Amino acid sequence: MGIQQKKFISFLFQACLFLFLFPLLSTSQDHKDTISISHSTNKDNHIKMSSRLQFEITLHGFLLWASMGFLMPIGILAIRLSNREENPRWLRILFYVHTIFQMVGVLLATAGAIMSIKNFNNLFNNNHQRLGVALYGVIWLQVLVGIFRPQRGSKRRSVWFFAHWILGTAVTFLGVLNVYIGLAAYHEKTSKGITTWNILFTIQISLIVFFYLFQEKWVYIQKQSVILSNEENVQNEKKEIVLKGETC
């Protein structure tokens, strides 16, 4: 591995480490200022929350679900399908689906981030906010990695592919996790039920995971049917030879 490749990996590691640790470095003074607020009852919080704020929280949650909970996982599924596709036309289609879904997901996540910065109290005193700000940074780091994609056959291609894969996997996994954490925070703030949303989101993610795993085995399943068919043909040919020998 060359010096430039080592520097590239070191940069990615340090950037990700900073983005994950940054939310934890919020000042203790901010935390002290919010202690009195956190001791207020949930009932008081619900009364003070305006209908407009509830709408903004709901819209923020929808944007982040559409981004990290739907578009990005589907985009990953599309590029995974392209690995076993031999038709050039379908390869281009799947690549464009992956690219478009990921970019729209990034834009929606950015819109959700702007909403949270503009309208919410960002004291980073809960896991949802801490994980959220880390994800915003990693998402845009992933965009930069995708833009500076080396050509196939380049020595840096394997390093780039590993970085792109690990960042994409981390964003998807942590994004899905943060959707669940966000739903719990929404319930805590508004006292509204989230059981239905948890069930629907779990079903959606389960279906995506099922198709992700199923497509990995689809070619193997098809080969098994071909092998079985060939074995049956061989057995039939042997039976015909035996029958001809007996008649002779």
XYZ file of C-alpha atoms in Angstrom:
248
model
C 0.000 0.000 0.000
C 1.460 3.377 -1.077
C 2.068 6.427 1.064
C -0.813 8.332 -0.535
C -3.209 5.469 0.170
C -2.112 5.316 3.807
C -2.613 9.076 4.136
C -6.062 8.781 2.592
C -7.134 6.040 5.036
C -5.656 7.992 7.947
C -7.586 11.096 6.914
C -10.874 9.190 6.686
C -10.331 7.575 10.073
C -9.490 10.876 11.765
C -12.410 12.670 10.135
C -14.905 9.993 11.193
C -13.460 9.906 14.703
C -13.805 13.676 15.014
C -17.372 13.652 13.680
C -18.452 10.992 16.147
C -16.712 12.587 19.140
C -17.619 16.200 18.413
C -21.178 16.010 19.809
C -19.795 14.604 23.060
C -17.605 17.697 23.524
C -20.482 20.116 24.141
C -19.671 22.370 27.058
C -20.655 21.457 30.587
C -22.040 24.967 31.040
C -24.735 24.347 28.429
C -25.600 21.135 30.208
C -25.920 22.947 33.549
C -28.180 25.555 32.000
C -30.593 22.856 30.860
C -30.794 20.877 34.100
C -33.670 22.943 35.415
C -35.541 22.516 32.148
C -35.021 18.757 32.081
C -36.542 18.466 35.571
C -39.855 19.866 34.339
C -42.567 17.275 33.867
C -43.554 15.821 30.521
C -46.973 17.360 30.995
C -45.500 20.874 31.157
C -43.444 20.213 28.019
C -46.512 19.099 26.112
C -48.452 22.219 27.100
C -45.641 24.588 26.060
C -45.137 22.890 22.681
C -47.030 24.746 19.968
C -48.801 23.062 17.073
C -46.269 24.649 14.703
C -43.367 23.104 16.625
C -45.082 19.704 16.538
C -45.462 20.064 12.764
C -41.781 20.993 12.380
C -40.714 17.996 14.483
C -42.940 15.714 12.397
C -41.578 17.144 9.125
C -38.012 16.777 10.404
C -38.682 13.137 11.238
C -40.268 12.497 7.835
C -37.301 14.028 5.984
C -34.791 11.948 7.912
C -36.846 8.766 7.483
C -37.127 9.363 3.725
C -33.377 10.026 3.560
C -31.676 7.499 5.844
C -34.531 5.083 6.411
C -35.679 4.606 2.804
C -33.759 6.208 -0.084
C -30.233 5.354 1.069
C -30.994 1.665 1.840
C -32.770 1.330 -1.525
C -29.796 2.959 -3.241
C -27.452 0.452 -1.619
C -29.727 -2.397 -2.699
C -29.653 -1.091 -6.292
C -25.855 -0.955 -6.498
C -25.642 -4.405 -4.920
C -27.947 -5.765 -7.635
C -25.647 -4.301 -10.290
C -22.757 -6.507 -9.127
C -24.375 -9.552 -10.737
C -25.903 -7.783 -13.730
C -24.305 -8.427 -17.128
C -26.614 -6.336 -19.321
C -24.861 -2.941 -19.902
C -28.199 -1.120 -20.100
C -29.385 -2.441 -16.744
C -25.978 -1.729 -15.240
C -26.321 1.948 -16.182
C -29.895 2.074 -14.894
C -28.973 0.565 -11.527
C -25.970 2.884 -11.204
C -28.126 5.941 -11.895
C -30.766 4.720 -9.441
C -28.057 4.350 -6.796
C -26.587 7.797 -7.518
C -29.913 9.636 -7.705
C -31.343 8.014 -4.589
C -28.185 8.749 -2.604
C -28.024 12.383 -3.717
C -31.708 12.994 -3.013
C -31.184 11.319 0.360
C -28.277 13.670 1.101
C -30.377 16.717 0.146
C -33.272 15.603 2.348
C -30.910 14.919 5.262
C -29.396 18.381 4.767
C -32.860 19.948 4.785
C -33.616 18.079 8.017
C -30.329 19.308 9.510
C -31.117 22.918 8.574
C -34.543 22.565 10.183
C -33.040 21.225 13.407
C -30.437 24.016 13.555
C -32.988 26.723 12.816
C -35.981 25.622 14.866
C -34.853 23.268 17.647
C -32.739 23.576 20.784
C -29.468 21.905 19.809
C -27.834 21.332 23.175
C -26.580 17.833 22.262
C -27.849 16.502 25.582
C -29.497 13.414 24.068
C -28.383 10.519 21.873
C -30.606 11.490 18.937
C -28.955 14.894 18.494
C -25.442 13.572 19.059
C -25.814 10.761 16.574
C -27.606 13.076 14.155
C -24.810 15.662 13.928
C -22.258 12.875 13.470
C -24.342 11.421 10.637
C -24.624 14.792 8.878
C -20.845 15.053 8.809
C -20.270 11.470 7.655
C -22.915 11.832 4.923
C -21.105 14.781 3.343
C -17.767 13.037 3.784
C -19.286 10.160 1.808
C -20.354 12.622 -0.898
C -16.770 13.869 -1.226
C -15.469 10.299 -1.391
C -18.008 9.521 -4.126
C -17.051 12.607 -6.151
C -13.333 11.782 -6.109
C -13.835 8.223 -7.355
C -10.702 6.844 -9.054
C -10.946 5.136 -12.429
C -11.234 1.349 -12.549
C -7.818 -0.243 -12.621
C -6.247 2.547 -10.602
C -4.091 1.545 -7.626
C -6.229 3.763 -5.384
C -9.453 2.097 -6.516
C -9.386 -0.659 -3.868
C -8.754 1.867 -1.074
C -11.527 4.107 -2.378
C -13.943 1.178 -2.665
C -13.278 0.108 0.932
C -13.730 3.666 2.240
C -16.922 4.170 0.185
C -18.347 0.841 1.351
C -17.542 1.278 5.039
C -18.895 4.840 5.146
C -22.065 3.882 3.272
C -22.685 0.908 5.536
C -22.088 3.032 8.654
C -24.448 5.787 7.469
C -27.213 3.311 6.649
C -26.931 1.319 9.878
C -26.638 4.356 12.154
C -29.291 6.224 10.168
C -31.813 3.427 10.683
C -30.864 3.292 14.360
C -31.377 7.043 14.697
C -34.843 6.797 13.154
C -35.855 4.488 16.006
C -34.198 6.800 18.542
C -35.940 9.776 16.937
C -39.327 8.087 17.200
C -38.700 7.501 20.902
C -37.725 11.172 21.317
C -40.877 12.215 19.427
C -43.011 10.142 21.791
C -41.234 11.641 24.795
C -41.819 15.194 23.560
C -45.417 14.859 22.338
C -46.727 11.776 24.211
C -48.144 10.540 20.900
C -48.124 6.817 20.174
C -45.332 5.474 17.976
C -46.076 1.737 18.048
C -47.625 1.739 14.577
C -44.708 3.696 13.098
C -42.191 1.366 14.749
C -43.983 -1.679 13.315
C -44.254 -0.208 9.806
C -40.608 0.885 9.799
C -39.487 -2.517 11.050
C -41.470 -4.252 8.291
C -39.959 -1.929 5.669
C -36.381 -2.486 6.847
C -36.983 -6.234 7.126
C -38.179 -6.358 3.510
C -35.127 -4.418 2.303
C -32.791 -6.725 4.248
C -34.633 -9.782 2.883
C -34.233 -8.635 -0.739
C -30.610 -7.683 -0.039
C -29.848 -11.193 1.211
C -32.084 -12.934 -1.332
C -30.401 -11.369 -4.364
C -27.068 -12.660 -3.064
C -28.416 -16.228 -3.323
C -30.540 -15.800 -6.448
C -27.778 -16.749 -8.895
C -26.898 -19.734 -6.712
C -30.548 -20.839 -6.689
C -30.709 -20.538 -10.476
C -27.524 -22.576 -10.858
C -28.975 -25.294 -8.633
C -31.986 -25.657 -10.912
C -29.696 -25.894 -13.964
C -27.525 -28.503 -12.232
C -30.608 -30.478 -11.224
C -31.943 -30.326 -14.778
C -28.616 -31.516 -16.191
C -28.475 -34.388 -13.708
C -31.992 -35.464 -14.701
C -31.047 -35.356 -18.378
C -27.966 -37.505 -17.722
C -30.044 -40.013 -15.746
C -32.638 -40.164 -18.542
C -29.925 -40.758 -21.120
C -28.491 -43.590 -19.017
C -31.945 -45.171 -18.719
C -32.416 -44.960 -22.485
C -29.044 -46.627 -23.077
C -29.931 -49.402 -20.622
C -33.317 -49.949 -22.244
C -31.784 -50.091 -25.727
C -29.222 -52.613 -24.486
C -31.969 -54.820 -23.043
C -33.995 -54.728 -26.254
C -30.953 -55.724 -28.255
